[in-house]
Amino acid sequence: MTRGRIGEFIERFRSLKQRVLLKWFGEAFPKIDDPNIRIQQWFPQLGILAHRNTKVFVMHGGLQSMFEAVNFGVPMVGVPIFGDQNKNVKVLVSKGMGIELSKKNFTAESLMWAINEVESNPRYIEAVLKQSAILKDVPMRHLDEAIYWIEYVIRHGKVLQPASVHMPFYQVYLLDVLSFIITAIVILYLILIRAVRALRIVLRKQKKKVE
Amino acid sequence: MTRGRIGEFIERFRSLKQRVLLKWFGEAFPKIDDPNIRIQQWFPQLGILAHRNTKVFVMHGGLQSMFEAVNFGVPMVGVPIFGDQNKNVKVLVSKGMGIELSKKNFTAESLMWAINEVESNPRYIEAVLKQSAILKDVPMRHLDEAIYWIEYVIRHGKVLQPASVHMPFYQVYLLDVLSFIITAIVILYLILIRAVRALRIVLRKQKKKVE
């Protein structure tokens, strides 16, 4: 983002009644004398999401961040950059937990609109609280479950092993499948070569006949 | 089984020091005056397997029976008849919980040998008790788990739904895939017909030339 463009965003942030915490990658981040805007290279994200005054989370659609926001019931504005982020933001939009802003459409104006929409329209917070309740509704606490299955293996010995433990290395690395495929290709290639040669000879003979 | 062959089995059962409970399909089952042998069309299988004096379970490898035997720690002699029974008995043998007798090899003599082996060699009961411990080692009682997930759906509404709920009927029944495959086959067929026709015409012309 150019320095001019970030200035545009900062101007808009000033007009917001909410405080803005801006995570800024890169060394030199702009100096802003505004008690409502705070720019840092790193924030304690989990703690901020857990805070009851946190209203909107603008994020790039990382799965970890999404789970953290859902856990604490914070609606989102997702701006996917690459990879699985597109899919994650599609999911969050389909569940009604926020809004997607495409990278191409990411302007100070569109961001302001999205933040205001997500903050003022109660349907986003309602949806994220519903998903939060589903996420937290588990038959066992996660730590207890992890401990249970670790102790399960300790109790019973050779259980919950992947099938690869009992396979020779050439099966694990699919060398047997690979060698079959290579052999098949080589044989097909040889057959093809011979067929083409045979066809050529036949055609040459026919040509001579015709002449 | 012919009446002669079943007589052979009964003779052998008489020589056993254990009591024999024989489940007999079909109307007319042989009359036997032996307090150690009991023939019935139906037994309360679960109760018998639960009895501490039950030593060996001769069965056809049904999954349900196998789970019941493992649950109560009774080693087995498996005589698979068809279908998944072959696979089930292979599993029980691979876990050391019993012996497989093939249908072809199922004689009074082989059965006596198998029963005696499973009953006298402690490795079968040890193996089945080990598997029994694993089977019973679950993080939640099964009934509690079933109740939990039923109440989970009641709490959250439209959750744990199969994808087919949100699909049009032609996708559920794969009609779109089917119509694509049929169209592809029809097109290929038409191309093939035209190609063969074209080839015939070319060959006929060449033949004429040669003549």
Tab-separated table of C-alpha atoms in Angstrom, chain A residues 24-172:
chain	number	residue	atom	x	y	z
A	24	TRP	CA	1.102	-2.720	10.253
A	25	PHE	CA	3.685	-4.992	8.622
A	26	GLY	CA	6.995	-3.454	7.625
A	27	GLU	CA	9.438	-1.275	9.493
A	28	ALA	CA	8.363	2.320	9.060
A	29	PHE	CA	4.772	2.755	9.996
A	30	PRO	CA	3.167	6.183	9.754
A	31	LYS	CA	3.151	8.379	12.856
A	32	ILE	CA	-0.342	9.398	13.841
A	33	ASP	CA	-1.241	11.744	16.652
A	34	ASP	CA	-4.690	10.473	17.361
A	35	PRO	CA	-5.696	8.796	20.626
A	36	ASN	CA	-8.293	6.744	18.705
A	37	ILE	CA	-5.854	5.144	16.284
A	38	ARG	CA	-3.090	2.825	17.358
A	39	ILE	CA	-0.610	1.314	14.908
A	40	GLN	CA	1.620	-1.583	15.979
A	41	GLN	CA	3.526	-4.412	14.347
A	42	TRP	CA	1.917	-6.885	16.699
A	43	PHE	CA	-1.172	-6.989	18.882
A	44	PRO	CA	-2.279	-9.612	21.420
A	45	GLN	CA	-5.060	-10.689	19.027
A	46	LEU	CA	-6.705	-13.232	21.315
A	47	GLY	CA	-6.963	-10.729	24.178
A	48	ILE	CA	-8.393	-8.033	21.926
A	49	LEU	CA	-10.970	-10.386	20.409
A	50	ALA	CA	-11.926	-11.483	23.928
A	51	HIS	CA	-12.601	-7.867	24.980
A	52	ARG	CA	-16.290	-7.117	25.227
A	53	ASN	CA	-15.897	-3.738	23.496
A	54	THR	CA	-14.392	-5.211	20.332
A	55	LYS	CA	-17.040	-4.650	17.648
A	56	VAL	CA	-15.557	-5.587	14.276
A	57	PHE	CA	-12.518	-7.610	13.197
A	58	VAL	CA	-11.048	-6.729	9.800
A	59	MET	CA	-8.971	-9.727	8.737
A	60	HIS	CA	-7.571	-11.542	5.721
A	61	GLY	CA	-9.512	-14.753	6.260
A	62	GLY	CA	-6.899	-16.939	7.968
A	63	LEU	CA	-8.521	-19.987	9.518
A	64	GLN	CA	-6.910	-19.458	12.919
A	65	SER	CA	-8.059	-15.822	13.145
A	66	MET	CA	-11.524	-16.818	12.000
A	67	PHE	CA	-11.862	-19.460	14.721
A	68	GLU	CA	-10.635	-16.967	17.325
A	69	ALA	CA	-13.192	-14.361	16.211
A	70	VAL	CA	-16.031	-16.906	16.149
A	71	ASN	CA	-15.007	-18.196	19.569
A	72	PHE	CA	-15.284	-14.691	21.066
A	73	GLY	CA	-18.312	-13.728	18.964
A	74	VAL	CA	-16.784	-10.865	16.958
A	75	PRO	CA	-18.278	-10.242	13.491
A	76	MET	CA	-15.778	-9.843	10.667
A	77	VAL	CA	-14.882	-7.979	7.508
A	78	GLY	CA	-12.846	-10.431	5.449
A	79	VAL	CA	-10.359	-9.298	2.798
A	80	PRO	CA	-8.914	-12.543	1.409
A	81	ILE	CA	-5.419	-12.243	-0.074
A	82	PHE	CA	-4.578	-15.762	-1.300
A	83	GLY	CA	-4.940	-19.519	-0.825
A	84	ASP	CA	-7.543	-20.892	1.563
A	85	GLN	CA	-8.439	-17.372	2.714
A	86	ASN	CA	-10.907	-17.010	-0.193
A	87	LYS	CA	-12.701	-20.158	0.842
A	88	ASN	CA	-12.686	-19.246	4.534
A	89	VAL	CA	-14.208	-15.808	3.861
A	90	LYS	CA	-16.859	-17.436	1.615
A	91	VAL	CA	-17.799	-19.649	4.587
A	92	LEU	CA	-17.976	-16.750	7.015
A	93	VAL	CA	-20.172	-14.793	4.587
A	94	SER	CA	-22.418	-17.830	3.951
A	95	LYS	CA	-22.965	-18.143	7.720
A	96	GLY	CA	-23.813	-14.434	7.837
A	97	MET	CA	-20.953	-13.664	10.250
A	98	GLY	CA	-19.574	-10.767	8.235
A	99	ILE	CA	-18.864	-9.179	4.891
A	100	GLU	CA	-16.330	-9.958	2.186
A	101	LEU	CA	-14.358	-7.128	0.598
A	102	SER	CA	-12.472	-8.215	-2.475
A	103	LYS	CA	-8.822	-7.166	-2.725
A	104	LYS	CA	-9.614	-5.158	-5.895
A	105	ASN	CA	-12.467	-3.356	-4.172
A	106	PHE	CA	-10.531	-2.566	-0.996
A	107	THR	CA	-10.718	1.227	-0.663
A	108	ALA	CA	-11.033	3.512	2.343
A	109	GLU	CA	-14.640	4.108	1.319
A	110	SER	CA	-15.646	0.446	0.897
A	111	LEU	CA	-13.901	-0.467	4.150
A	112	MET	CA	-15.773	2.257	6.047
A	113	TRP	CA	-19.046	1.055	4.582
A	114	ALA	CA	-18.289	-2.568	5.533
A	115	ILE	CA	-17.209	-1.688	9.087
A	116	ASN	CA	-20.315	0.442	9.663
A	117	GLU	CA	-22.619	-2.204	8.178
A	118	VAL	CA	-21.162	-5.024	10.284
A	119	GLU	CA	-21.178	-2.890	13.429
A	120	SER	CA	-24.652	-1.379	13.080
A	121	ASN	CA	-26.675	-4.248	11.584
A	122	PRO	CA	-27.441	-6.717	14.414
A	123	ARG	CA	-27.700	-9.713	12.051
A	124	TYR	CA	-23.916	-10.133	11.917
A	125	ILE	CA	-23.378	-10.272	15.661
A	126	GLU	CA	-26.411	-12.585	16.021
A	127	ALA	CA	-25.026	-14.957	13.400
A	128	VAL	CA	-21.541	-15.025	14.912
A	129	LEU	CA	-22.931	-15.635	18.407
A	130	LYS	CA	-24.960	-18.561	17.033
A	131	GLN	CA	-21.859	-20.062	15.392
A	132	SER	CA	-19.885	-19.362	18.558
A	133	ALA	CA	-22.385	-21.395	20.586
A	134	ILE	CA	-22.093	-24.283	18.092
A	135	LEU	CA	-18.280	-24.098	18.134
A	136	LYS	CA	-18.154	-24.252	21.924
A	137	ASP	CA	-20.757	-27.015	22.226
A	138	VAL	CA	-18.512	-30.084	22.476
A	139	PRO	CA	-19.127	-33.297	24.419
A	140	MET	CA	-15.720	-33.026	26.168
A	141	ARG	CA	-13.369	-30.168	26.892
A	142	HIS	CA	-10.689	-30.218	24.172
A	143	LEU	CA	-7.836	-30.635	26.655
A	144	ASP	CA	-9.644	-33.522	28.369
A	145	GLU	CA	-10.198	-35.163	25.000
A	146	ALA	CA	-6.522	-34.843	24.035
A	147	ILE	CA	-5.483	-36.281	27.405
A	148	TYR	CA	-8.027	-39.085	27.047
A	149	TRP	CA	-6.666	-40.289	23.695
A	150	ILE	CA	-3.027	-39.997	24.768
A	151	GLU	CA	-3.777	-42.109	27.837
A	152	TYR	CA	-5.798	-44.474	25.637
A	153	VAL	CA	-2.661	-45.219	23.596
A	154	ILE	CA	-0.623	-45.614	26.791
A	155	ARG	CA	-3.233	-48.063	28.165
A	156	HIS	CA	-3.582	-50.251	25.067
A	157	GLY	CA	-0.210	-50.087	23.318
A	158	LYS	CA	-0.266	-50.453	19.551
A	159	VAL	CA	-3.572	-48.761	18.803
A	160	LEU	CA	-4.549	-45.763	16.629
A	161	GLN	CA	-1.545	-46.426	14.406
A	162	PRO	CA	-1.564	-45.294	10.785
A	163	ALA	CA	-1.646	-48.180	8.293
A	164	SER	CA	1.795	-47.067	7.023
A	165	VAL	CA	3.383	-48.453	10.215
A	166	HIS	CA	2.713	-51.969	8.951
A	167	MET	CA	3.632	-51.325	5.312
A	168	PRO	CA	7.021	-51.818	3.611
A	169	PHE	CA	8.661	-48.530	2.576
A	170	TYR	CA	7.996	-49.054	-1.157
A	171	GLN	CA	4.270	-49.194	-0.436
A	172	VAL	CA	4.365	-46.142	1.830
